[in-house]
Amino acid sequence: MQVLATPPAGELWRAWSPDPLALVGVVVAIGLYTQGLVRLRRRNPALAPWSRMWLFAAGIMTILIGIVSPLDTIAEEYLQSAHMLQHVLIADLGVALTLLAIRGPMTVFFLPRDLLVPLARNRTLRRALGWLVRPGIAIPLWLGVLVAWHIPRLYEGALRHPTVHRLEHLSFVLVGVLVWTL
């Protein structure tokens, strides 16, 4: 693993880290949302106002800022409070905004039909998701993931290994989706 020098505090605004995996995820999410919005607007424009697109974009940008902006460097190298802000942006605010944009009929149109139909017909998947989004399961799971990643051994591992750090952020988004779906 290549260790990059920490920029001096005065240069932090330049410390963007364009994580290719995060950028691909953003492009895929925007593509899914756009195709869903277009399909739903063809059926009934009143069910898919353009304001939802801006809400979705705000959510995606909030998550992206938490991952690739100088906040990531500040969180890792300088301030614990920035680290906690980063987690709130990734696991809560960004996810909540995107889910607000997807609510209602858009939930059915977000995934292309060829992908949605087999998923919707999978009883095991439906049962598992139905169980996971119960408040008594989703909230402890969300809390457990946040606490687990702050156990010193896991926390240090995420700081040392970019793949583990990506896994940490992905787990925050996933449990954020569960808890904010409630």
Backbone as a printed PyTorch tensor [residue, N CA C, xyz], in Angstrom:
tensor([[[  0.8470,  -1.1800,   0.0000],
         [  0.0000,   0.0000,   0.0000],
         [  0.8860,   1.2350,   0.0000]],

        [[  0.5590,   2.1700,  -0.8590],
         [  1.3190,   3.4070,  -0.9380],
         [  0.7730,   4.3900,   0.0870]],

        [[  1.6330,   4.9070,   0.9160],
         [  1.2130,   5.8610,   1.9310],
         [  1.4860,   7.2610,   1.3970]],

        [[  0.4530,   8.0570,   1.3200],
         [  0.5950,   9.4250,   0.8350],
         [  0.8710,  10.3440,   2.0100]],

        [[  1.6610,  11.3590,   1.7570],
         [  1.9690,  12.3300,   2.8050],
         [  0.7140,  13.1340,   3.1280]],

        [[  0.5140,  13.4040,   4.3830],
         [ -0.6170,  14.2120,   4.8140],
         [ -0.3320,  15.6580,   4.4470]],

        [[ -1.2740,  16.3070,   3.7470],
         [ -1.0270,  17.7040,   3.3780],
         [ -1.0560,  18.6030,   4.6120]],

        [[ -0.2920,  19.6860,   4.5790],
         [ -0.3540,  20.6310,   5.6920],
         [ -1.7660,  21.2150,   5.7990]],

        [[ -2.1320,  21.6450,   6.9810],
         [ -3.4910,  22.1530,   7.2320],
         [ -3.9090,  23.2250,   6.2270]],

        [[ -2.9930,  24.0820,   5.8340],
         [ -3.3200,  25.1600,   4.8900],
         [ -3.6040,  24.6710,   3.4800]],

        [[ -3.2450,  23.4420,   3.1770],
         [ -3.4420,  22.8630,   1.8410],
         [ -4.5770,  21.8440,   1.7830]],

        [[ -5.3050,  21.6860,   2.8690],
         [ -6.3290,  20.6450,   2.9350],
         [ -7.4330,  20.7990,   1.8860]],

        [[ -7.7450,  22.0080,   1.4890],
         [ -8.8140,  22.2010,   0.5160],
         [ -8.5040,  21.5110,  -0.8090]],

        [[ -7.2320,  21.1880,  -1.0400],
         [ -6.8260,  20.4910,  -2.2650],
         [ -6.8090,  18.9720,  -2.1010]],

        [[ -7.1080,  18.4840,  -0.9260],
         [ -6.9500,  17.0570,  -0.6110],
         [ -8.1500,  16.2190,  -1.0500]],

        [[ -8.5860,  16.3680,  -2.2860],
         [ -9.6790,  15.5470,  -2.8060],
         [ -9.1270,  14.1690,  -3.1260]],

        [[ -9.8990,  13.1430,  -2.8360],
         [ -9.4670,  11.7730,  -3.1240],
         [-10.5400,  11.0870,  -3.9610]],

        [[-10.4790,  11.2580,  -5.2720],
         [-11.5230,  10.7000,  -6.1400],
         [-11.4630,   9.1750,  -6.1900]],

        [[-12.1090,   8.5390,  -5.2440],
         [-12.1620,   7.0810,  -5.1540],
         [-12.9370,   6.5400,  -6.3570]],

        [[-12.2850,   5.7820,  -7.2410],
         [-12.9660,   5.2880,  -8.4440],
         [-14.2230,   4.4640,  -8.1320]],

        [[-14.1630,   3.6580,  -7.0870],
         [-15.3140,   2.8340,  -6.7230],
         [-16.5060,   3.7050,  -6.3150]],

        [[-16.2470,   4.7520,  -5.5450],
         [-17.3160,   5.6790,  -5.1400],
         [-17.8800,   6.4010,  -6.3570]],

        [[-17.0150,   6.8140,  -7.2610],
         [-17.4700,   7.5330,  -8.4530],
         [-18.2980,   6.6240,  -9.3630]],

        [[-17.9000,   5.3660,  -9.5050],
         [-18.6860,   4.4090, -10.2910],
         [-20.0550,   4.1990,  -9.6310]],

        [[-20.0710,   4.0600,  -8.3120],
         [-21.3330,   3.9040,  -7.5890],
         [-22.2680,   5.0800,  -7.8150]],

        [[-21.7020,   6.2810,  -7.8160],
         [-22.5060,   7.4890,  -8.0490],
         [-23.0680,   7.4900,  -9.4640]],

        [[-22.2540,   7.1460, -10.4370],
         [-22.7190,   7.1120, -11.8310],
         [-23.8330,   6.0740, -11.9950]],

        [[-23.6750,   4.9020, -11.3960],
         [-24.7110,   3.8610, -11.4760],
         [-26.0010,   4.3390, -10.8080]],

        [[-25.8870,   4.9330,  -9.6130],
         [-27.0700,   5.4200,  -8.8940],
         [-27.7920,   6.4980,  -9.6990]],

        [[-27.0430,   7.4190, -10.2630],
         [-27.6540,   8.4880, -11.0670],
         [-28.3140,   7.8920, -12.3100]],

        [[-27.6510,   6.9190, -12.9280],
         [-28.2390,   6.2610, -14.1030],
         [-29.5520,   5.5590, -13.7650]],

        [[-29.5630,   4.8230, -12.6520],
         [-30.7870,   4.1310, -12.2290],
         [-31.8990,   5.1310, -11.9380]],

        [[-31.5560,   6.1890, -11.2140],
         [-32.5780,   7.1710, -10.8550],
         [-33.1230,   7.8680, -12.1010]],

        [[-32.2360,   8.2370, -13.0030],
         [-32.6570,   8.9560, -14.2130],
         [-33.5820,   8.1000, -15.0690]],

        [[-33.2000,   6.8290, -15.2930],
         [-34.0640,   5.9790, -16.1190],
         [-35.4020,   5.7580, -15.4360]],

        [[-35.4010,   5.6240, -14.1070],
         [-36.6560,   5.4570, -13.3790],
         [-37.5300,   6.6920, -13.4600]],

        [[-36.9060,   7.8520, -13.3080],
         [-37.6400,   9.1160, -13.3820],
         [-38.2590,   9.2990, -14.7670]],

        [[-37.5040,   9.0170, -15.8120],
         [-38.0130,   9.1560, -17.1820],
         [-39.1760,   8.1920, -17.4220]],

        [[-39.0170,   6.9290, -17.0000],
         [-40.0960,   5.9450, -17.1870],
         [-41.3590,   6.3390, -16.4390]],

        [[-41.2000,   6.8020, -15.1940],
         [-42.3670,   7.1910, -14.4050],
         [-43.0160,   8.4500, -14.9650]],

        [[-42.2170,   9.3930, -15.4280],
         [-42.7740,  10.6260, -16.0110],
         [-43.5650,  10.3280, -17.2870]],

        [[-43.1510,   9.3130, -18.0290],
         [-43.9110,   8.9270, -19.2380],
         [-45.3140,   8.4500, -18.8570]],

        [[-45.4240,   7.7620, -17.7410],
         [-46.7310,   7.2640, -17.2860],
         [-47.5730,   8.3550, -16.6650]],

        [[-46.9450,   9.1320, -15.7680],
         [-47.6950,  10.1790, -15.0720],
         [-46.7030,  11.2010, -14.5260]],

        [[-46.5260,  12.3190, -15.2270],
         [-45.5520,  13.3250, -14.7970],
         [-45.8000,  13.8520, -13.3800]],

        [[-47.0350,  13.8340, -12.9320],
         [-47.3390,  14.3390, -11.5840],
         [-46.7180,  13.4570, -10.4990]],

        [[-46.4800,  12.1840, -10.8090],
         [-45.8920,  11.2650,  -9.8330],
         [-44.3640,  11.3700,  -9.7600]],

        [[-43.7800,  12.0890, -10.7180],
         [-42.3160,  12.1910, -10.7620],
         [-41.8820,  13.6260, -11.0250]],

        [[-42.0870,  14.5010, -10.0580],
         [-41.6840,  15.8920, -10.2750],
         [-40.1580,  16.0220, -10.3510]],

        [[-39.7050,  17.0140, -11.0970],
         [-38.2690,  17.2350, -11.2510],
         [-37.6090,  17.5880,  -9.9220]],

        [[-38.3870,  18.1010,  -8.9800],
         [-37.8140,  18.4410,  -7.6710],
         [-37.2390,  17.2090,  -6.9800]],

        [[-37.7930,  16.0520,  -7.2710],
         [-37.2630,  14.8120,  -6.6970],
         [-35.8460,  14.5430,  -7.1920]],

        [[-35.5920,  14.9120,  -8.4630],
         [-34.2570,  14.7100,  -9.0160],
         [-33.2370,  15.5290,  -8.2250]],

        [[-33.5970,  16.7420,  -7.8670],
         [-32.6770,  17.6020,  -7.1190],
         [-32.4700,  17.0620,  -5.7110]],

        [[-33.4950,  16.4810,  -5.1340],
         [-33.3720,  15.8630,  -3.8140],
         [-32.4290,  14.6580,  -3.8750]],

        [[-32.5840,  13.8530,  -4.9280],
         [-31.7040,  12.7010,  -5.1210],
         [-30.2600,  13.1670,  -5.3220]],

        [[-30.0810,  14.1730,  -6.1620],
         [-28.7270,  14.6980,  -6.4130],
         [-28.1040,  15.2290,  -5.1230]],

        [[-28.8950,  15.8960,  -4.3020],
         [-28.3800,  16.4110,  -3.0190],
         [-27.9340,  15.2610,  -2.1240]],

        [[-28.7000,  14.1770,  -2.0970],
         [-28.3250,  13.0160,  -1.2860],
         [-27.0500,  12.3630,  -1.7860]],

        [[-26.9670,  12.1620,  -3.0900],
         [-25.7750,  11.5380,  -3.6800],
         [-24.5520,  12.4260,  -3.4500]],

        [[-24.7130,  13.7210,  -3.6340],
         [-23.5800,  14.6350,  -3.4330],
         [-23.1560,  14.6700,  -1.9660]],

        [[-24.1050,  14.5630,  -1.0560],
         [-23.7760,  14.5390,   0.3720],
         [-22.9190,  13.3230,   0.7030]],

        [[-23.3050,  12.1750,   0.1790],
         [-22.5190,  10.9550,   0.4030],
         [-21.1450,  11.0950,  -0.2400]],

        [[-21.1230,  11.6040,  -1.4650],
         [-19.8580,  11.7650,  -2.1810],
         [-18.9250,  12.7340,  -1.4590]],

        [[-19.4620,  13.8140,  -0.9340],
         [-18.6410,  14.7710,  -0.1810],
         [-18.0190,  14.0980,   1.0360]],

        [[-18.7810,  13.2350,   1.6850],
         [-18.2510,  12.5210,   2.8380],
         [-17.1260,  11.5690,   2.4860]],

        [[-17.0920,  11.1160,   1.2340],
         [-16.1110,  10.1030,   0.8350],
         [-14.8980,  10.6830,   0.1090]],

        [[-15.0930,  11.6480,  -0.7880],
         [-13.9720,  12.0780,  -1.6310],
         [-13.4760,  13.4990,  -1.3660]],

        [[-14.1760,  14.2580,  -0.5740],
         [-13.7670,  15.6460,  -0.3440],
         [-12.6330,  15.7260,   0.6770]],

        [[-12.0840,  16.8960,   0.8670],
         [-11.0430,  17.0660,   1.9020],
         [-11.5180,  16.6540,   3.2950]],

        [[-12.8230,  16.5720,   3.5000],
         [-13.3410,  16.1100,   4.7880],
         [-12.7720,  14.7380,   5.1320]],

        [[-12.5720,  13.8870,   4.1240],
         [-12.0250,  12.5500,   4.3640],
         [-10.6150,  12.6440,   4.9570]],

        [[ -9.7760,  13.4900,   4.3970],
         [ -8.4110,  13.6620,   4.9120],
         [ -8.4320,  14.2880,   6.2990]],

        [[ -9.2640,  15.2950,   6.4770],
         [ -9.3690,  15.9480,   7.7920],
         [ -9.8320,  14.9290,   8.8320]],

        [[-10.8040,  14.0980,   8.4420],
         [-11.3500,  13.0910,   9.3590],
         [-10.3050,  12.0430,   9.7430]],

        [[ -9.4700,  11.6620,   8.7880],
         [ -8.4650,  10.6250,   9.0570],
         [ -7.2390,  11.1480,   9.7780]],

        [[ -6.8610,  12.3930,   9.4910],
         [ -5.5710,  12.8770,   9.9640],
         [ -5.6340,  13.9310,  11.0740]],

        [[ -6.7510,  14.6500,  11.1850],
         [ -6.7510,  15.8080,  12.0720],
         [ -7.8080,  15.7940,  13.1730]],

        [[ -9.0680,  15.6270,  12.8150],
         [-10.1440,  15.8540,  13.7820],
         [-11.0960,  14.6690,  13.9160]],

        [[-11.2820,  14.2040,  15.1190],
         [-12.2620,  13.1550,  15.3840],
         [-13.6770,  13.6550,  15.0790]],

        [[-13.9420,  14.9210,  15.3420],
         [-15.2740,  15.4740,  15.0650],
         [-15.5640,  15.4580,  13.5630]],

        [[-14.5470,  15.6740,  12.7380],
         [-14.7330,  15.5980,  11.2860],
         [-15.0280,  14.1560,  10.8760]],

        [[-14.4030,  13.2220,  11.5490],
         [-14.6450,  11.8030,  11.2900],
         [-16.1150,  11.4680,  11.5720]],

        [[-16.6370,  11.9670,  12.6790],
         [-18.0320,  11.7020,  13.0230],
         [-18.9810,  12.4090,  12.0480]],

        [[-18.6340,  13.6380,  11.6340],
         [-19.4310,  14.3450,  10.6340],
         [-19.4690,  13.5370,   9.3340]],

        [[-18.3360,  13.0060,   8.9420],
         [-18.2510,  12.1940,   7.7350],
         [-19.2310,  11.0120,   7.8210]],

        [[-19.2760,  10.3520,   8.9620],
         [-20.1750,   9.2080,   9.1120],
         [-21.6430,   9.6370,   9.0890]],

        [[-21.9540,  10.7790,   9.6460],
         [-23.3320,  11.2780,   9.6000],
         [-23.7290,  11.5920,   8.1550]],

        [[-22.8230,  12.1830,   7.3950],
         [-23.1180,  12.4900,   5.9910],
         [-23.3440,  11.2160,   5.1830]],

        [[-22.4930,  10.2150,   5.4150],
         [-22.5520,   8.9790,   4.6330],
         [-23.7220,   8.0900,   5.0550]],

        [[-23.8960,   7.8800,   6.3430],
         [-24.8740,   6.8960,   6.8280],
         [-26.2550,   7.4780,   7.0730]],

        [[-26.3510,   8.7780,   7.2280],
         [-27.6440,   9.3450,   7.6120],
         [-28.1660,  10.3840,   6.6250]],

        [[-27.5530,  11.5470,   6.5740],
         [-28.1020,  12.6410,   5.7880],
         [-28.2030,  12.2940,   4.3070]],

        [[-27.1170,  11.8070,   3.7170],
         [-27.1340,  11.4790,   2.2930],
         [-28.1360,  10.3830,   1.9670]],

        [[-28.1580,   9.3530,   2.7850],
         [-29.0870,   8.2420,   2.5680],
         [-30.5350,   8.7250,   2.7400]],

        [[-30.8030,   9.5100,   3.7660],
         [-32.1630,  10.0030,   3.9970],
         [-32.6490,  10.8440,   2.8140]],

        [[-31.7970,  11.7030,   2.2840],
         [-32.1880,  12.5310,   1.1360],
         [-32.4710,  11.6810,  -0.0990]],

        [[-31.6270,  10.6940,  -0.3670],
         [-31.8670,   9.8530,  -1.5480],
         [-33.1440,   9.0250,  -1.3840]],

        [[-33.3900,   8.5240,  -0.1800],
         [-34.6170,   7.7470,   0.0300],
         [-35.8660,   8.6140,  -0.0720]],

        [[-35.7690,   9.8730,   0.3470],
         [-36.9090,  10.7830,   0.1570],
         [-37.2100,  10.9750,  -1.3240]],

        [[-36.1630,  11.0060,  -2.1350],
         [-36.3470,  11.1840,  -3.5810],
         [-36.9190,   9.9320,  -4.2360]],

        [[-36.6650,   8.7720,  -3.6570],
         [-37.1000,   7.5070,  -4.2600],
         [-38.4670,   7.0600,  -3.7360]],

        [[-38.9910,   7.6690,  -2.6920],
         [-40.2370,   7.2080,  -2.0630],
         [-41.4120,   7.1960,  -3.0430]],

        [[-42.4420,   6.4980,  -2.6510],
         [-43.6700,   6.4380,  -3.4520],
         [-43.4910,   5.5830,  -4.6990]],

        [[-44.1590,   5.9660,  -5.7750],
         [-44.1170,   5.1520,  -6.9980],
         [-42.6930,   4.9840,  -7.5620]],

        [[-41.8210,   5.9110,  -7.2460],
         [-40.4570,   5.8280,  -7.7700],
         [-39.7400,   4.5740,  -7.2880]],

        [[-40.1370,   4.0150,  -6.1470],
         [-39.4890,   2.8010,  -5.6500],
         [-39.6350,   1.6530,  -6.6470]],

        [[-40.7430,   1.6120,  -7.3470],
         [-40.9750,   0.5490,  -8.3220],
         [-40.2290,   0.8270,  -9.6230]],

        [[-39.9550,   2.0830,  -9.9110],
         [-39.3200,   2.4350, -11.1750],
         [-37.8120,   2.6300, -11.0610]],

        [[-37.2890,   2.6500,  -9.8440],
         [-35.8530,   2.8970,  -9.6500],
         [-34.9970,   1.8360, -10.3370]],

        [[-35.3670,   0.5720, -10.1720],
         [-34.6410,  -0.5070, -10.8400],
         [-35.3110,  -0.8170, -12.1670]],

        [[-34.5430,  -1.1070, -13.2100],
         [-35.1500,  -1.5040, -14.4860],
         [-36.0040,  -2.7630, -14.3000]],

        [[-37.0490,  -2.8740, -15.0900],
         [-38.0010,  -3.9810, -14.9610],
         [-37.3140,  -5.3430, -14.9930]],

        [[-36.3490,  -5.5140, -15.8990],
         [-35.6660,  -6.8060, -16.0270],
         [-34.8820,  -7.1850, -14.7750]],

        [[-34.5210,  -6.2260, -13.9820],
         [-33.8230,  -6.4950, -12.7250],
         [-34.8160,  -6.5980, -11.5600]],

        [[-35.8400,  -5.7570, -11.5780],
         [-36.8060,  -5.7110, -10.4830],
         [-37.6610,  -6.9740, -10.3860]],

        [[-38.1450,  -7.4600, -11.5190],
         [-39.0750,  -8.5950, -11.5080],
         [-38.4640,  -9.8340, -10.8370]],

        [[-37.2510, -10.2700, -11.2270],
         [-36.7050, -11.4460, -10.5440],
         [-36.4570, -11.2020,  -9.0520]],

        [[-36.0480,  -9.9870,  -8.6970],
         [-35.8400,  -9.6780,  -7.2830],
         [-37.1590,  -9.7120,  -6.5180]],

        [[-38.1970,  -9.1340,  -7.1170],
         [-39.5060,  -9.0840,  -6.4550],
         [-40.1230, -10.4720,  -6.3170]],

        [[-39.8040, -11.3760,  -7.2170],
         [-40.3550, -12.7320,  -7.1570],
         [-39.5840, -13.6520,  -6.2170]],

        [[-38.4410, -13.2090,  -5.7540],
         [-37.6100, -14.0260,  -4.8680],
         [-38.1660, -13.9310,  -3.4410]],

        [[-38.8870, -14.9590,  -3.0200],
         [-39.5380, -14.9400,  -1.7030],
         [-38.5350, -14.8600,  -0.5660]],

        [[-37.4090, -15.5380,  -0.7030],
         [-36.3920, -15.5140,   0.3470],
         [-35.8580, -14.0950,   0.5330]],

        [[-35.5790, -13.4290,  -0.5710],
         [-35.0890, -12.0480,  -0.5110],
         [-36.1470, -11.1280,   0.1010]],

        [[-37.4040, -11.2880,  -0.3210],
         [-38.4790, -10.4530,   0.2320],
         [-38.6360, -10.6670,   1.7270]],

        [[-38.5890, -11.9280,   2.1670],
         [-38.6940, -12.2160,   3.5990],
         [-37.5210, -11.6160,   4.3670]],

        [[-36.3260, -11.7740,   3.8270],
         [-35.1280, -11.2530,   4.5030],
         [-35.1920,  -9.7310,   4.6060]],

        [[-35.5670,  -9.0670,   3.5320],
         [-35.6670,  -7.6000,   3.5790],
         [-36.7960,  -7.1530,   4.4940]],

        [[-37.9080,  -7.8750,   4.4680],
         [-39.0140,  -7.5600,   5.3740],
         [-38.5960,  -7.6720,   6.8320]],

        [[-37.7630,  -8.6630,   7.1190],
         [-37.2600,  -8.8420,   8.4810],
         [-36.2520,  -7.7480,   8.8320]],

        [[-35.3550,  -7.4290,   7.9010],
         [-34.3040,  -6.4370,   8.1660],
         [-34.8400,  -5.0270,   8.4030]],

        [[-35.9530,  -4.6730,   7.7700],
         [-36.4630,  -3.3040,   7.9210],
         [-37.4200,  -3.1500,   9.0990]],

        [[-37.5520,  -4.1660,   9.9160],
         [-38.3200,  -4.0250,  11.1530],
         [-37.5170,  -3.1540,  12.1130]],

        [[-38.1510,  -2.2130,  12.8000],
         [-37.4090,  -1.3220,  13.7040],
         [-36.5630,  -2.0480,  14.7360]],

        [[-37.0790,  -3.1510,  15.2720],
         [-36.3290,  -3.8910,  16.2860],
         [-35.0750,  -4.5640,  15.7390]],

        [[-34.9650,  -4.6490,  14.4270],
         [-33.7890,  -5.2460,  13.7810],
         [-32.9210,  -4.1410,  13.1760]],

        [[-33.5260,  -3.2570,  12.3830],
         [-32.7550,  -2.2470,  11.6440],
         [-32.0020,  -1.2910,  12.5630]],

        [[-32.6480,  -0.8170,  13.6170],
         [-31.9920,   0.1670,  14.4930],
         [-30.8190,  -0.4540,  15.2510]],

        [[-30.9810,  -1.6280,  15.8910],
         [-29.8060,  -2.2350,  16.5350],
         [-28.6960,  -2.5890,  15.5310]],

        [[-29.0730,  -3.0160,  14.3220],
         [-28.0690,  -3.3340,  13.3120],
         [-27.2860,  -2.0820,  12.9180]],

        [[-27.9990,  -0.9880,  12.7010],
         [-27.3790,   0.3000,  12.3570],
         [-26.4270,   0.7390,  13.4720]],

        [[-26.9140,   0.6690,  14.6950],
         [-26.0900,   1.0550,  15.8370],
         [-24.8940,   0.1160,  15.9880]],

        [[-25.1340,  -1.1730,  15.8080],
         [-24.0570,  -2.1570,  15.9240],
         [-22.9460,  -1.9350,  14.9070]],

        [[-23.3300,  -1.6110,  13.6750],
         [-22.3190,  -1.3520,  12.6400],
         [-21.5090,  -0.1030,  12.9890]],

        [[-22.1890,   0.9480,  13.4200],
         [-21.4600,   2.1710,  13.7900],
         [-20.5080,   1.9350,  14.9640]],

        [[-20.9680,   1.2020,  15.9520],
         [-20.1150,   0.9140,  17.1190],
         [-18.9720,  -0.0130,  16.7260]],

        [[-19.2730,  -1.0560,  15.9540],
         [-18.2460,  -2.0400,  15.5860],
         [-17.0770,  -1.3910,  14.8550]],

        [[-17.3720,  -0.4720,  13.9420],
         [-16.2920,   0.1660,  13.1910],
         [-15.4560,   1.1110,  14.0580]],

        [[-15.8960,   1.3710,  15.2530],
         [-15.1210,   2.2300,  16.1540],
         [-14.3910,   1.4400,  17.2310]],

        [[-14.4400,   0.1240,  17.1240],
         [-13.5880,  -0.7220,  17.9620],
         [-12.1670,  -0.4860,  17.4590]],

        [[-11.2280,  -0.2190,  18.3500],
         [ -9.8840,   0.1830,  17.9080],
         [ -9.2730,  -0.6770,  16.7990]],

        [[ -9.3870,  -1.9740,  16.8910],
         [ -8.7670,  -2.8460,  15.8750],
         [ -9.3950,  -2.6260,  14.4870]],

        [[-10.7230,  -2.5440,  14.4260],
         [-11.3940,  -2.3070,  13.1380],
         [-11.1580,  -0.8870,  12.6420]],

        [[-11.1930,   0.0660,  13.5580],
         [-10.9660,   1.4730,  13.2060],
         [ -9.5770,   1.6410,  12.5860]],

        [[ -8.5670,   1.0660,  13.2360],
         [ -7.1850,   1.1570,  12.7400],
         [ -7.0600,   0.4310,  11.3980]],

        [[ -7.7210,  -0.7110,  11.2740],
         [ -7.6800,  -1.4460,  10.0140],
         [ -8.2600,  -0.6400,   8.8660]],

        [[ -9.3350,   0.0740,   9.1410],
         [ -9.9480,   0.9180,   8.1080],
         [ -9.0340,   2.0780,   7.7310]],

        [[ -8.2940,   2.5960,   8.6900],
         [ -7.3560,   3.6810,   8.3900],
         [ -6.1580,   3.1790,   7.5710]],

        [[ -5.7410,   1.9520,   7.8270],
         [ -4.5430,   1.4110,   7.1690],
         [ -4.8130,   0.8180,   5.7880]],

        [[ -6.0040,   0.2700,   5.5880],
         [ -6.2870,  -0.4690,   4.3560],
         [ -7.4680,   0.1740,   3.6130]],

        [[ -7.2190,   0.7370,   2.4370],
         [ -8.2990,   1.3910,   1.6730],
         [ -9.4950,   0.4820,   1.3910]],

        [[ -9.2560,  -0.7920,   1.1660],
         [-10.3740,  -1.7030,   0.8930],
         [-11.2660,  -1.8520,   2.1250]],

        [[-10.6540,  -1.9440,   3.2910],
         [-11.4200,  -2.0480,   4.5340],
         [-12.1700,  -0.7360,   4.7750]],

        [[-11.5420,   0.3880,   4.4540],
         [-12.1900,   1.6910,   4.6180],
         [-13.4160,   1.7920,   3.7050]],

        [[-13.2850,   1.3030,   2.4710],
         [-14.4270,   1.2960,   1.5430],
         [-15.5470,   0.4020,   2.0860]],

        [[-15.1640,  -0.7430,   2.6270],
         [-16.1450,  -1.6500,   3.2190],
         [-16.8690,  -0.9810,   4.3860]],

        [[-16.1310,  -0.2190,   5.1810],
         [-16.7390,   0.5170,   6.2910],
         [-17.7890,   1.4880,   5.7620]],

        [[-17.4210,   2.2770,   4.7630],
         [-18.3560,   3.2590,   4.2210],
         [-19.5570,   2.5870,   3.5540]],

        [[-19.3120,   1.4980,   2.8470],
         [-20.4150,   0.7670,   2.2220],
         [-21.3700,   0.2280,   3.2860]],

        [[-20.8220,  -0.2960,   4.3700],
         [-21.6870,  -0.8120,   5.4460],
         [-22.5040,   0.3160,   6.0690]],

        [[-21.9240,   1.5180,   6.1800],
         [-22.6810,   2.6610,   6.7030],
         [-23.8590,   3.0020,   5.7930]],

        [[-23.6210,   2.9910,   4.4860],
         [-24.6990,   3.2900,   3.5380],
         [-25.7880,   2.2170,   3.6270]],

        [[-25.3910,   0.9560,   3.6670],
         [-26.3780,  -0.1320,   3.7000],
         [-27.2410,  -0.0990,   4.9550]],

        [[-26.6190,   0.0580,   6.1220],
         [-27.4440,   0.1070,   7.3370],
         [-28.2180,   1.4220,   7.4140]],

        [[-27.6660,   2.4760,   6.8160],
         [-28.4040,   3.7410,   6.7400],
         [-29.6830,   3.5750,   5.9190]],

        [[-29.5690,   2.8420,   4.8150],
         [-30.7590,   2.5680,   3.9970],
         [-31.7980,   1.7930,   4.8150]],

        [[-31.3420,   0.7910,   5.5520],
         [-32.2840,   0.0060,   6.3660],
         [-32.9990,   0.8770,   7.3880]],

        [[-32.2320,   1.6630,   8.1260],
         [-32.8360,   2.4290,   9.2210],
         [-33.6750,   3.5970,   8.6970]],

        [[-33.2780,   4.2110,   7.6010],
         [-34.0400,   5.3410,   7.0790],
         [-35.2180,   4.8980,   6.2160]],

        [[-35.3160,   3.6140,   5.9410],
         [-36.4790,   3.0930,   5.2350],
         [-37.6670,   2.9460,   6.1720]],

        [[-37.3910,   2.8770,   7.4820],
         [-38.4540,   2.6780,   8.4690],
         [-39.5290,   3.7230,   8.3890]]])
